CSV table of C-alpha atoms in Angstrom, one decimal:
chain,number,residue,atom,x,y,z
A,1,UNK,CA,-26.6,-23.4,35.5
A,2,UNK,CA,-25.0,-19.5,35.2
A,3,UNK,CA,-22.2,-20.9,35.7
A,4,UNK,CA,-22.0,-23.5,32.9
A,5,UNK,CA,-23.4,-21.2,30.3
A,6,UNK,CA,-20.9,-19.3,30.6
A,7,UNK,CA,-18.0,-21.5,30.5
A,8,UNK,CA,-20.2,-23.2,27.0
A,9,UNK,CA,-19.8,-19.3,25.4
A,10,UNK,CA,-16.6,-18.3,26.3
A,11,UNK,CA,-14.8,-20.7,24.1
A,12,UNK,CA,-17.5,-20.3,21.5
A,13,UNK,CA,-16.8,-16.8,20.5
A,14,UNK,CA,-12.9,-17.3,20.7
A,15,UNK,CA,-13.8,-19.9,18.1
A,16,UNK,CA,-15.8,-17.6,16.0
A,17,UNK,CA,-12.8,-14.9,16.4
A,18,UNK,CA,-10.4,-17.6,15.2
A,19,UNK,CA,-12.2,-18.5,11.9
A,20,UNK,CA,-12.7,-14.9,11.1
A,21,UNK,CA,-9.1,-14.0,11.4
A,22,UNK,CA,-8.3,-17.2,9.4
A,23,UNK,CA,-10.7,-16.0,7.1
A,24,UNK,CA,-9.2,-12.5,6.7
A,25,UNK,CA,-5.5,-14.1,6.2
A,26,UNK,CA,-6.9,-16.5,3.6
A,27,UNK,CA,-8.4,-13.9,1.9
A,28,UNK,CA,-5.1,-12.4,1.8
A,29,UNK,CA,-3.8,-15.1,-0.7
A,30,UNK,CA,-4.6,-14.5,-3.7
A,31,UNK,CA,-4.7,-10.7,-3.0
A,32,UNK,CA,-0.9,-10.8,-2.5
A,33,UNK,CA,-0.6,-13.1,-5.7
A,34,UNK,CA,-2.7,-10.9,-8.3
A,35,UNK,CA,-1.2,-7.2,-6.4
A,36,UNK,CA,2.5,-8.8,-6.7
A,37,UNK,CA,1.8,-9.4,-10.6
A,38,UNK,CA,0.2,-6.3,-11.8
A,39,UNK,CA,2.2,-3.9,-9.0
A,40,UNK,CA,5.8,-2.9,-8.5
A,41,UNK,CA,8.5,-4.0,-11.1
A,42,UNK,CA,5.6,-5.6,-13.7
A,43,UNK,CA,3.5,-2.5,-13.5
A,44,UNK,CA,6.5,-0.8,-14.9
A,45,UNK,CA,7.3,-3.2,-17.3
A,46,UNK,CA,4.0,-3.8,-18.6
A,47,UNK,CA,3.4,0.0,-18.7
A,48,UNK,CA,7.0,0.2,-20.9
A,49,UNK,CA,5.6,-2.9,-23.5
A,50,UNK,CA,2.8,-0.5,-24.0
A,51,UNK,CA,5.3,2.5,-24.9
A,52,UNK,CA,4.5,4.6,-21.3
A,53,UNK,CA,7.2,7.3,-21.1
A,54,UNK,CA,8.4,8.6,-17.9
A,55,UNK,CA,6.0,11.2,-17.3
A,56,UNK,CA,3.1,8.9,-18.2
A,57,UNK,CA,5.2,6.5,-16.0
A,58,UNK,CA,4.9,8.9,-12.9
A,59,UNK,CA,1.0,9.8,-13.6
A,60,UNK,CA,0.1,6.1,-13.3
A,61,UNK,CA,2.1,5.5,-10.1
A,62,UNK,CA,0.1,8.6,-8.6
A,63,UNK,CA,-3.2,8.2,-9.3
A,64,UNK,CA,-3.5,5.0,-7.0
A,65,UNK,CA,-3.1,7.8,-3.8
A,66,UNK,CA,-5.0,10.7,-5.8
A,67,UNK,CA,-7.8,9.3,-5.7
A,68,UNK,CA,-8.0,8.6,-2.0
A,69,UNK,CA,-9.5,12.3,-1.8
A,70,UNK,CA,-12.8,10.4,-2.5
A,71,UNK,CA,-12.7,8.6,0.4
A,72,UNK,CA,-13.5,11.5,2.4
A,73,UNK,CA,-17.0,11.4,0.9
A,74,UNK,CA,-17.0,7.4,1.4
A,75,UNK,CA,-16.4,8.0,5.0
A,76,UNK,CA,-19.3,9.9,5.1
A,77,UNK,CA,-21.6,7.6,3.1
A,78,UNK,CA,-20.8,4.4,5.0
A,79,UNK,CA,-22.5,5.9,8.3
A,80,UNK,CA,-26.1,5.2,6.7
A,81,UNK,CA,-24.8,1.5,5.2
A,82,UNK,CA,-26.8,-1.3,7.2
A,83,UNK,CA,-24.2,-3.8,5.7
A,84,UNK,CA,-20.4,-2.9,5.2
A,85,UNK,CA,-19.9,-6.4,4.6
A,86,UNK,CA,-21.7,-6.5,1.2
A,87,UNK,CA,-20.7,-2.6,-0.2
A,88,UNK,CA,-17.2,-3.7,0.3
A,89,UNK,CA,-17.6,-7.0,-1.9
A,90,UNK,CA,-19.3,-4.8,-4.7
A,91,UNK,CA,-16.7,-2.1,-4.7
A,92,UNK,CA,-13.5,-4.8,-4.2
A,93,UNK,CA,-15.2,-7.1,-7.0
A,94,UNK,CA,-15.6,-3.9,-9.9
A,95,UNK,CA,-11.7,-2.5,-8.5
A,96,UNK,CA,-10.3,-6.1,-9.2
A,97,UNK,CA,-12.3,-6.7,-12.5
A,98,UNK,CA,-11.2,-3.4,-13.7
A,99,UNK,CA,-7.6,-3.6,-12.7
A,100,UNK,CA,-7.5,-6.9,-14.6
A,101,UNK,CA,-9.0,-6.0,-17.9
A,102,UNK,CA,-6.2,-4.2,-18.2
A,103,UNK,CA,-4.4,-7.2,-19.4
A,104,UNK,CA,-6.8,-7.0,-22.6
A,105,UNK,CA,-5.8,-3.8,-23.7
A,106,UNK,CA,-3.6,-5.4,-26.4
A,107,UNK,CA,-6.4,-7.2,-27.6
A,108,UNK,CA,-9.0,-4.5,-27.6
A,109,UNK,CA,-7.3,-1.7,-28.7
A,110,UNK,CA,-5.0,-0.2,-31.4
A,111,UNK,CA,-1.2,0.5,-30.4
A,112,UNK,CA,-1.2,3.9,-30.3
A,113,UNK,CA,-4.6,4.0,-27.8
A,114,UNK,CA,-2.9,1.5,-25.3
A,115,UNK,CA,-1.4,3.7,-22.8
A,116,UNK,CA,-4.5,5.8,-23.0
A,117,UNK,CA,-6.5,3.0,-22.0
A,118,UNK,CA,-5.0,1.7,-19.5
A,119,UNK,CA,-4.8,5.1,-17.8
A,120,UNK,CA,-8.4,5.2,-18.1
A,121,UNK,CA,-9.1,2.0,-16.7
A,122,UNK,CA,-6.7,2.0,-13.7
A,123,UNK,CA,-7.7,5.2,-13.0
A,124,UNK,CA,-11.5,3.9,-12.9
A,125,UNK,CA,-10.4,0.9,-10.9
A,126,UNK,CA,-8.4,2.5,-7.6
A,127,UNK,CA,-11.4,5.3,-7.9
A,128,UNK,CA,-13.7,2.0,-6.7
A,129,UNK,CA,-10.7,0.8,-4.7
A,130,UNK,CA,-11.0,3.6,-2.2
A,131,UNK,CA,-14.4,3.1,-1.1
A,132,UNK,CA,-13.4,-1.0,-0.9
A,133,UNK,CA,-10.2,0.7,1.0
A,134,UNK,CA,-11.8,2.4,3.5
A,135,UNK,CA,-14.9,-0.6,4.1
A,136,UNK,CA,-12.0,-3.1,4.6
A,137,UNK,CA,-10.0,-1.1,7.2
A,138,UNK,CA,-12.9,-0.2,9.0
A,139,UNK,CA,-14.2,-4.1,8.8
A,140,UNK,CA,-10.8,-5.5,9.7
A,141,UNK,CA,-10.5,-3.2,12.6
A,142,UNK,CA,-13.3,-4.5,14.1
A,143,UNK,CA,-12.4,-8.6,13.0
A,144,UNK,CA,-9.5,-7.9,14.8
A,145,UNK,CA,-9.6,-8.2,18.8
A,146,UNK,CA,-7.2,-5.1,20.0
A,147,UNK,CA,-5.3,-7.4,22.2
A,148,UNK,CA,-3.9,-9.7,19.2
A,149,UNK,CA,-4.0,-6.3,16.7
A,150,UNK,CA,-0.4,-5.9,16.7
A,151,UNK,CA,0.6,-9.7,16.7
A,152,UNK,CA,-1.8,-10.7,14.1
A,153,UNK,CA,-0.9,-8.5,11.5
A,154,UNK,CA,2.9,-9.0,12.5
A,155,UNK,CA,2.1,-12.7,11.6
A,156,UNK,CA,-0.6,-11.9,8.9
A,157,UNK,CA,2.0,-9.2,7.3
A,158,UNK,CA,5.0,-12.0,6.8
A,159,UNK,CA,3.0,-15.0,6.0
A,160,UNK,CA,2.2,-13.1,2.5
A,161,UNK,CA,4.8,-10.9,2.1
A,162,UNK,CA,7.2,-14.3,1.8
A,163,UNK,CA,4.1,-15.4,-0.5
A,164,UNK,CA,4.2,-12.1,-2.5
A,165,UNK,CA,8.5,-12.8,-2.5
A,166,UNK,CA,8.2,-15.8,-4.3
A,167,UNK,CA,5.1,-15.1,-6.7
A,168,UNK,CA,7.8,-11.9,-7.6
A,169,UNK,CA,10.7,-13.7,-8.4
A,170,UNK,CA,8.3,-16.8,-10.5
A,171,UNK,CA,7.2,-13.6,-12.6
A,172,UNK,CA,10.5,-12.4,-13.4
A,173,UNK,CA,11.3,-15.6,-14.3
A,174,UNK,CA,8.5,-16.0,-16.4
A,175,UNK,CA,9.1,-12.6,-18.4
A,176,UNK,CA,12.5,-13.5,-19.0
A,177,UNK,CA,11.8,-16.7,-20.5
A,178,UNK,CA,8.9,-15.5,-22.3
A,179,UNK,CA,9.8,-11.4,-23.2
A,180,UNK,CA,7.0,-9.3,-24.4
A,181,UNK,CA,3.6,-9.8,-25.0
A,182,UNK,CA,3.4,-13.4,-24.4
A,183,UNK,CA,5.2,-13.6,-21.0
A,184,UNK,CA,2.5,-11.0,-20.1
A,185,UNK,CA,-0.4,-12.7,-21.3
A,186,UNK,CA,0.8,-15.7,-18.9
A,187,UNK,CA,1.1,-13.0,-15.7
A,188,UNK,CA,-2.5,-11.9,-16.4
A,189,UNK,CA,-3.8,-15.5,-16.8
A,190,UNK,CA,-2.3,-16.2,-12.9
A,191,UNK,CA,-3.9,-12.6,-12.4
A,192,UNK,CA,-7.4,-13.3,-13.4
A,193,UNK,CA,-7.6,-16.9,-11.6
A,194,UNK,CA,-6.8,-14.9,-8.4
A,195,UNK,CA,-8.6,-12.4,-8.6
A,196,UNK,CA,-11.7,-14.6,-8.8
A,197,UNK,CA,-10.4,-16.3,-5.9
A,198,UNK,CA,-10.2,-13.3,-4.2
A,199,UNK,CA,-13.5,-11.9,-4.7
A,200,UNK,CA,-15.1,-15.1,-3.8
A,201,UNK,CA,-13.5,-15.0,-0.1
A,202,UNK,CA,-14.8,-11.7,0.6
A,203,UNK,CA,-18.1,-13.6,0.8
A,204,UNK,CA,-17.4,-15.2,3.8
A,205,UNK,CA,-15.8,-12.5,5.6
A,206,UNK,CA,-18.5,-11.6,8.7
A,207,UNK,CA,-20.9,-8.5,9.0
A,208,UNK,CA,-19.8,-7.0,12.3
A,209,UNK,CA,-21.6,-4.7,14.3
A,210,UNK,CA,-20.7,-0.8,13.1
A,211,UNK,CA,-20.3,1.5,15.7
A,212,UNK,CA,-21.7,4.9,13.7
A,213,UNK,CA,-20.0,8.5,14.4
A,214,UNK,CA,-21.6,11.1,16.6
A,215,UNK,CA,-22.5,12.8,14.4
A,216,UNK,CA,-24.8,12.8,10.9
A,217,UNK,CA,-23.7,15.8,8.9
A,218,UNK,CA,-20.5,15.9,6.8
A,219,UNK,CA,-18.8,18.9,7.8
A,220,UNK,CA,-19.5,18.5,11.7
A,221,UNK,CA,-18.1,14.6,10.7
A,222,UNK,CA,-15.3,16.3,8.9
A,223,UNK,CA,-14.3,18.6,11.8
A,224,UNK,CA,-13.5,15.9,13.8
A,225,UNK,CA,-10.3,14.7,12.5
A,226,UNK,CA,-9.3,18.2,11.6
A,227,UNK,CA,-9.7,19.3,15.1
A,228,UNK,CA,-7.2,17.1,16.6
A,229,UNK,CA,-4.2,18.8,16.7
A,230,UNK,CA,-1.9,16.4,17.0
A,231,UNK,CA,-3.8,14.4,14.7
A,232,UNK,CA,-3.2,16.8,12.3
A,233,UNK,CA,0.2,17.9,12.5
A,234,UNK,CA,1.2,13.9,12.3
A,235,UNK,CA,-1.1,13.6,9.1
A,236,UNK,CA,0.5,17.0,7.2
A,237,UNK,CA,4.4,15.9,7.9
A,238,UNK,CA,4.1,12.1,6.9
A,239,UNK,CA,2.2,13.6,4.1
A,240,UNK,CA,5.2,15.7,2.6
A,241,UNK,CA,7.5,13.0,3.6
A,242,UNK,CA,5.7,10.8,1.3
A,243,UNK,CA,6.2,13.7,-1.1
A,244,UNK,CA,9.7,13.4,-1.2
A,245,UNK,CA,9.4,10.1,-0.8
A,246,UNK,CA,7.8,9.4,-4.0
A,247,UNK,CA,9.8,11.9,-6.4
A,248,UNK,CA,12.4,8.8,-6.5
A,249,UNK,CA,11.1,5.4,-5.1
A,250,UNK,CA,7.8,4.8,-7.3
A,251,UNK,CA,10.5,5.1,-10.4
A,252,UNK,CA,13.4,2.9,-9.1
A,253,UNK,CA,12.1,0.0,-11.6
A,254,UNK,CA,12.1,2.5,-14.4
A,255,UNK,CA,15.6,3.8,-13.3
A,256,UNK,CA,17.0,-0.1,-13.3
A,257,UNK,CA,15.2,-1.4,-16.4
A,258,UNK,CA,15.9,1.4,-18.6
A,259,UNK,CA,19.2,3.1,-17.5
A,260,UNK,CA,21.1,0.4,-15.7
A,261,UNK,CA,19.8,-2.1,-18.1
A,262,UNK,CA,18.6,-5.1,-15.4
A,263,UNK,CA,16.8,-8.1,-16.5
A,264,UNK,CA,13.6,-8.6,-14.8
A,265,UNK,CA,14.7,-11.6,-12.9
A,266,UNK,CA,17.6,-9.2,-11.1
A,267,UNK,CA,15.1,-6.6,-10.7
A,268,UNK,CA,12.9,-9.5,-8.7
A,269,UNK,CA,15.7,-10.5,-6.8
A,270,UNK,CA,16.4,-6.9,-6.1
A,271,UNK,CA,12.7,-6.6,-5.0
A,272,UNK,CA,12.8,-10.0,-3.1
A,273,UNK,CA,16.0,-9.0,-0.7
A,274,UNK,CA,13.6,-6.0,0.0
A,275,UNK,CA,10.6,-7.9,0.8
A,276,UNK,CA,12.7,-10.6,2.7
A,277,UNK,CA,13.7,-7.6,5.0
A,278,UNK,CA,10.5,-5.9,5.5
A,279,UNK,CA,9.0,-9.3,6.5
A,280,UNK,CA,12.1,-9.4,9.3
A,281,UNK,CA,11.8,-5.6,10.0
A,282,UNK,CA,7.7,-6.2,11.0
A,283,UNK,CA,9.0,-8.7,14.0
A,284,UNK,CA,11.7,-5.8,15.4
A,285,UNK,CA,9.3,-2.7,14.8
A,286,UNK,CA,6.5,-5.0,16.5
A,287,UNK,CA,8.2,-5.6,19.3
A,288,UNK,CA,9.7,-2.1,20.0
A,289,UNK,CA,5.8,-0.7,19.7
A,290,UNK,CA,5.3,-2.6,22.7
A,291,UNK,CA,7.5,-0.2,24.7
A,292,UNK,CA,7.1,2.7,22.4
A,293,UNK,CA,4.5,5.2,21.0
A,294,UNK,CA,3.5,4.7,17.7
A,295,UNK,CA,4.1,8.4,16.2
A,296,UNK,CA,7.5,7.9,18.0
A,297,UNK,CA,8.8,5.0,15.7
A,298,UNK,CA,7.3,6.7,12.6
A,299,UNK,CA,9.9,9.1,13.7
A,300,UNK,CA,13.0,6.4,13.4
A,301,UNK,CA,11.5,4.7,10.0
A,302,UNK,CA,12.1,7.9,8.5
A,303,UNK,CA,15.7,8.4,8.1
A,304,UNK,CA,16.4,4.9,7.3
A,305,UNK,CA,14.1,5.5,4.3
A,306,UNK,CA,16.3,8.4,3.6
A,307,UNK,CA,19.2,6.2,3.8
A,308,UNK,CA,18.0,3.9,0.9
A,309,UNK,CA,18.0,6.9,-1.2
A,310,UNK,CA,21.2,7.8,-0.2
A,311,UNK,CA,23.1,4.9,-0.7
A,312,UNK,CA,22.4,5.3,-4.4
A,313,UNK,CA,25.2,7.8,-4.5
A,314,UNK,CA,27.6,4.9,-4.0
A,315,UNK,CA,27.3,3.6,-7.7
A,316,UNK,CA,29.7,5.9,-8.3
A,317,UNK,CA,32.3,4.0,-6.0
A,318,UNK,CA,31.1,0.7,-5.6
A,319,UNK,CA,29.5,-2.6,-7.7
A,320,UNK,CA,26.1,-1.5,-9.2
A,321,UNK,CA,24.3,-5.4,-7.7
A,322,UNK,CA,25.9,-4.3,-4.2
A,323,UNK,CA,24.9,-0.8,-3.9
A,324,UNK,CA,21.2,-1.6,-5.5
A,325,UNK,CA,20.9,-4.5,-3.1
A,326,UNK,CA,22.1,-2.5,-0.2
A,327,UNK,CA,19.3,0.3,-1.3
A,328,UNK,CA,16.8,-2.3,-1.4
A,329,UNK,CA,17.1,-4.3,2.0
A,330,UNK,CA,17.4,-0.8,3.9
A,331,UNK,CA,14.3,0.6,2.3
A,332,UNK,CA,12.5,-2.6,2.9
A,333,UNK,CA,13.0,-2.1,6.6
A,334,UNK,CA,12.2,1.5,6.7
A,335,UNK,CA,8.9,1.4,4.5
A,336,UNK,CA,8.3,-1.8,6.4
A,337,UNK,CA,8.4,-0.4,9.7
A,338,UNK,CA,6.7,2.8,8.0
A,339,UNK,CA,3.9,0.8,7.0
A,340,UNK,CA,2.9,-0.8,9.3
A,341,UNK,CA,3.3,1.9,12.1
A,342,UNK,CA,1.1,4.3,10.0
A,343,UNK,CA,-1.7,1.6,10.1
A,344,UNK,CA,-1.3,0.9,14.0
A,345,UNK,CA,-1.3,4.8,14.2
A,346,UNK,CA,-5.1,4.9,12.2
A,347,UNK,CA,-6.5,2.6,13.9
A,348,UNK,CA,-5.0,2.3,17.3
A,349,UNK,CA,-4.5,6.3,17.6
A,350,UNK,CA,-7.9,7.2,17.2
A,351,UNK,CA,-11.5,7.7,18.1
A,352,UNK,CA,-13.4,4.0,17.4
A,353,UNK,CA,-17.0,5.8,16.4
A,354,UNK,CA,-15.1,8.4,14.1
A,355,UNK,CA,-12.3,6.2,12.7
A,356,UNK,CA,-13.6,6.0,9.3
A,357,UNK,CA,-13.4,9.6,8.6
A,358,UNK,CA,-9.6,10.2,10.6
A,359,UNK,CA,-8.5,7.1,7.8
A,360,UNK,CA,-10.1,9.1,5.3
A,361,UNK,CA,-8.7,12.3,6.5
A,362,UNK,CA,-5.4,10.1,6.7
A,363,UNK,CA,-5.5,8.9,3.5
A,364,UNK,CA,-6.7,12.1,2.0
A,365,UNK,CA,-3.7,14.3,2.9
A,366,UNK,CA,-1.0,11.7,2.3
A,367,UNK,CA,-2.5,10.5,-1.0
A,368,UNK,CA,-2.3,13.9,-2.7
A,369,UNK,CA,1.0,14.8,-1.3
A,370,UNK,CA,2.1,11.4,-2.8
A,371,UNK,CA,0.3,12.0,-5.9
A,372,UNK,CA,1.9,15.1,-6.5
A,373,UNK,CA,5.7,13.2,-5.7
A,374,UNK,CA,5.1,10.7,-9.0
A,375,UNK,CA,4.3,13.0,-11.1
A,376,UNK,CA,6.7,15.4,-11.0
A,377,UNK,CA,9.8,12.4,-10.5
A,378,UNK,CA,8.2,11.6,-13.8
A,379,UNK,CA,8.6,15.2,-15.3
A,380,UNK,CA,11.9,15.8,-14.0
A,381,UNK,CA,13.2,12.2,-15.0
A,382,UNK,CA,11.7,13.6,-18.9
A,383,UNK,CA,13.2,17.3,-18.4
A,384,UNK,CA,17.1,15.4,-17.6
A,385,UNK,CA,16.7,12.9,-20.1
A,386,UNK,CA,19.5,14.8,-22.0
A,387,UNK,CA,21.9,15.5,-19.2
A,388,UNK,CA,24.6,13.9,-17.6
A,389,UNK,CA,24.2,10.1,-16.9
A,390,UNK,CA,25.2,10.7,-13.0
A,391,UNK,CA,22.1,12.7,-12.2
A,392,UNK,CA,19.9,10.3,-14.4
A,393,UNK,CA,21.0,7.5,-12.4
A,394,UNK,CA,21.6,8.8,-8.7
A,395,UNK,CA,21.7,12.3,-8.8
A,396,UNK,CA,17.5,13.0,-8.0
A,397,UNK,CA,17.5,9.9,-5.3
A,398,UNK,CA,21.2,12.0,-3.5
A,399,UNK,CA,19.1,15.4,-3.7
A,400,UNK,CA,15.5,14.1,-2.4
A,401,UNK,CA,17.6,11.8,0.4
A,402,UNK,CA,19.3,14.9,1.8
A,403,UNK,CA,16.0,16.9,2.0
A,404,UNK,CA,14.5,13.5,3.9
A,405,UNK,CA,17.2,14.0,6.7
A,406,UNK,CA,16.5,17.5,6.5
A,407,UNK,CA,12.7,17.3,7.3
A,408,UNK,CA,12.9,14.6,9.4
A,409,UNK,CA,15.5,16.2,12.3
A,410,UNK,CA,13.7,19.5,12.0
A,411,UNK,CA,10.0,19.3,11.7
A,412,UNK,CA,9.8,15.6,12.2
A,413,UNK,CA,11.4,15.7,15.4
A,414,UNK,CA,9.1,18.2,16.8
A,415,UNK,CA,6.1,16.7,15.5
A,416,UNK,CA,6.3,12.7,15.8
A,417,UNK,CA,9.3,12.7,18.8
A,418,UNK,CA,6.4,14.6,21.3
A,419,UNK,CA,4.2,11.6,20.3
């Protein structure tokens, strides 16, 4: 009788795993759909239609990691929650509903408070967003069986980026055919039916069981992370990689659509050959985690993010489609690799109990030192506006891709290679 009760459960709760990852993948969907349409190459766009500058440009890529200070304190109030499942679909239903009202802004306000508004309501929107960031991560790290972890995000990771390739290069097409306003209006309409779709999935995503820290006070909660040195040391260099990072990359759209002139249907074929290669990259730097250390493949994936900066340099030499496609496919594979390793590295690298607050911690340090790398590409993009159209172009992306090789075989090599 033992015996056949446990054969009846086994296969049960391998069931019940199953239709919660399928869940979580589903849910994934529409996600990819709306964050494709209102991210990337149409968030520039859009934020041009509405007369953004550069600078503005660079604020508004920033704030998305700025405001991941906050979840420091989220990682502390989710330790009294008795239900992650249901904070998280509050917080992720008022992040999408805000992010999407943004396509009203037109309709709501007066030209000249456009930009202004939709500072205001992004900002409000990724504020929410961090508190749904860290619920979800948390959540899914628990959905997610350790021994599939890697393979099921690997899968999880190229079923929608190939979705997000092709919802890309359908909204290029559309804003080409229909410029302006109009072809907007269409993107937001696709926007706002997935977004519903979206928030309606995170209903069936299961409650599970949440193992609470050790400890009930913030700062003793906060000392945690901050005690682990190699924690630590990891966190602070990633974070002023990103830094450098994101003096150049966040403002390659703006770069190609207002200097070099691309239609947005290039630009998405551009940004497809990139996803195309980080969907390829997530099999190779999958299966080399199996054999090596996280930290030590964060190591590799920096340099070949380097290299995407440097190969800029080559419009001066070669065709402008060859050298910008180049660019593209070999920072697809580095932030690809990047990507995912950093997430293996949270949630594989540390403490189960006080996981929420090394994320946080995590999230913290790299999203100001990314903040700050936006906003002053922005500012120095404004400041050169007048000079030659060599550094406009390339010059910034050949300065901040030397100082990547720089940091990465000195302090990067200490740091991440002893991982």
């Amino acid at each position: 009788m033992i015996s056949f009760r446990t054969r009846r459960q086994y296969p049960r709760r391998t069931s019940v795993q199953r239709k919660n990852l399928r869940i979580a993948t589903m849910e994934g969907v529409p996600a990819v759909m709306f964050q494709t349409l209102l991210g990337g190459q149409f968030l520039t766009g859009y934020l041009l239609y509405l007369g953004a500058n550069s600078s503005q440009l660079g604020f508004v890529l920033a704030i998305t990691t700025f405001v991941n200070i906050a979840q420091l304190f989220a990682a502390f109030l989710i330790q009294r929650l008795r239900s992650r499942k249901w904070t998280l679909v509050l917080f992720v239903a008022i992040h999408r509903l805000l992010w999407g009202a943004t396509g009203l802004i037109p309709f709501l306000f007066p030209k000249p408070l456009w930009v202004t508004a939709f500072i205001i309501l992004y900002t409000l929107a990724f504020t929410f967003n961090t508190v749904g960031g860290i619920l979800w991560n948390s959540l899914i790290s628990d959905i997610v069986p350790a021994r599939v972890r890697g393979r099921y995000f690997g899968i999880r990771n190229t079923m929608l980026n190939a979705l997000g390739t092709l919802v890309m290069y359908g909204g290029g097409m559309i804003l080409d055919h229909e410029p302006g306003g109009r072809g907007y209006l269409i993107l937001y309409v696709i926007v706002w039916i997935c977004i519903a779709a979206n928030i309606a999935m995170f209903f069936f995503y299961p409650d599970m069981p949440f193992e609470h820290s050790s400890e009930r006070r913030f700062v003793p909660m906060l000392k945690k992370p901050l005690q682990d040195g190699a924690f630590m040391k990891a966190t602070l260099f990633l974070g002023g990689f990103l830094f450098l990072q994101n003096l150049v990359v966040p403002l390659y759209s703006f770069v190609m659509l207002e200097l070099l002139h691309i239609n947005h249907q290039t630009l998405s074929l551009l940004n497809v050959a990139q996803t195309v290669f980080m969907m390829g990259s997530f099999y190779v730097w999958g299966s080399l985690n199996t054999r090596y250390g996280n930290r030590r493949l964060l190591f590799w994936t920096l340099p070949v993010i380097a290299l995407s900066c440097l190969l800029w340099g080559l419009l001066c030499v070669l065709p402008m489609l060859a050298v910008l496609f180049a660019a593209h496919i070999v920072l697809g594979v580095g932030v690809g690799g990047f990507n995912q390793l950093a997430f293996n590295f949270m949630i594989g690298d540390t403490p189960k109990s006080e996981r929420p607050m090394y994320m946080a911690m995590y999230a913290a340090i790299t999203g100001v030192s990314a903040f700050f790398g936006p906003l002053l590409g922005g500012n120095i993009s404004e400041a050169i506006q007048h000079g030659p159209e060599w550094i406009r172009i390339y010059g910034m992306q050949l300065i901040v891709g030397l100082a990547m090789i720089g940091v990465t075989m000195t302090f990067g090599r200490k740091i991440l290679r002893a991982g």
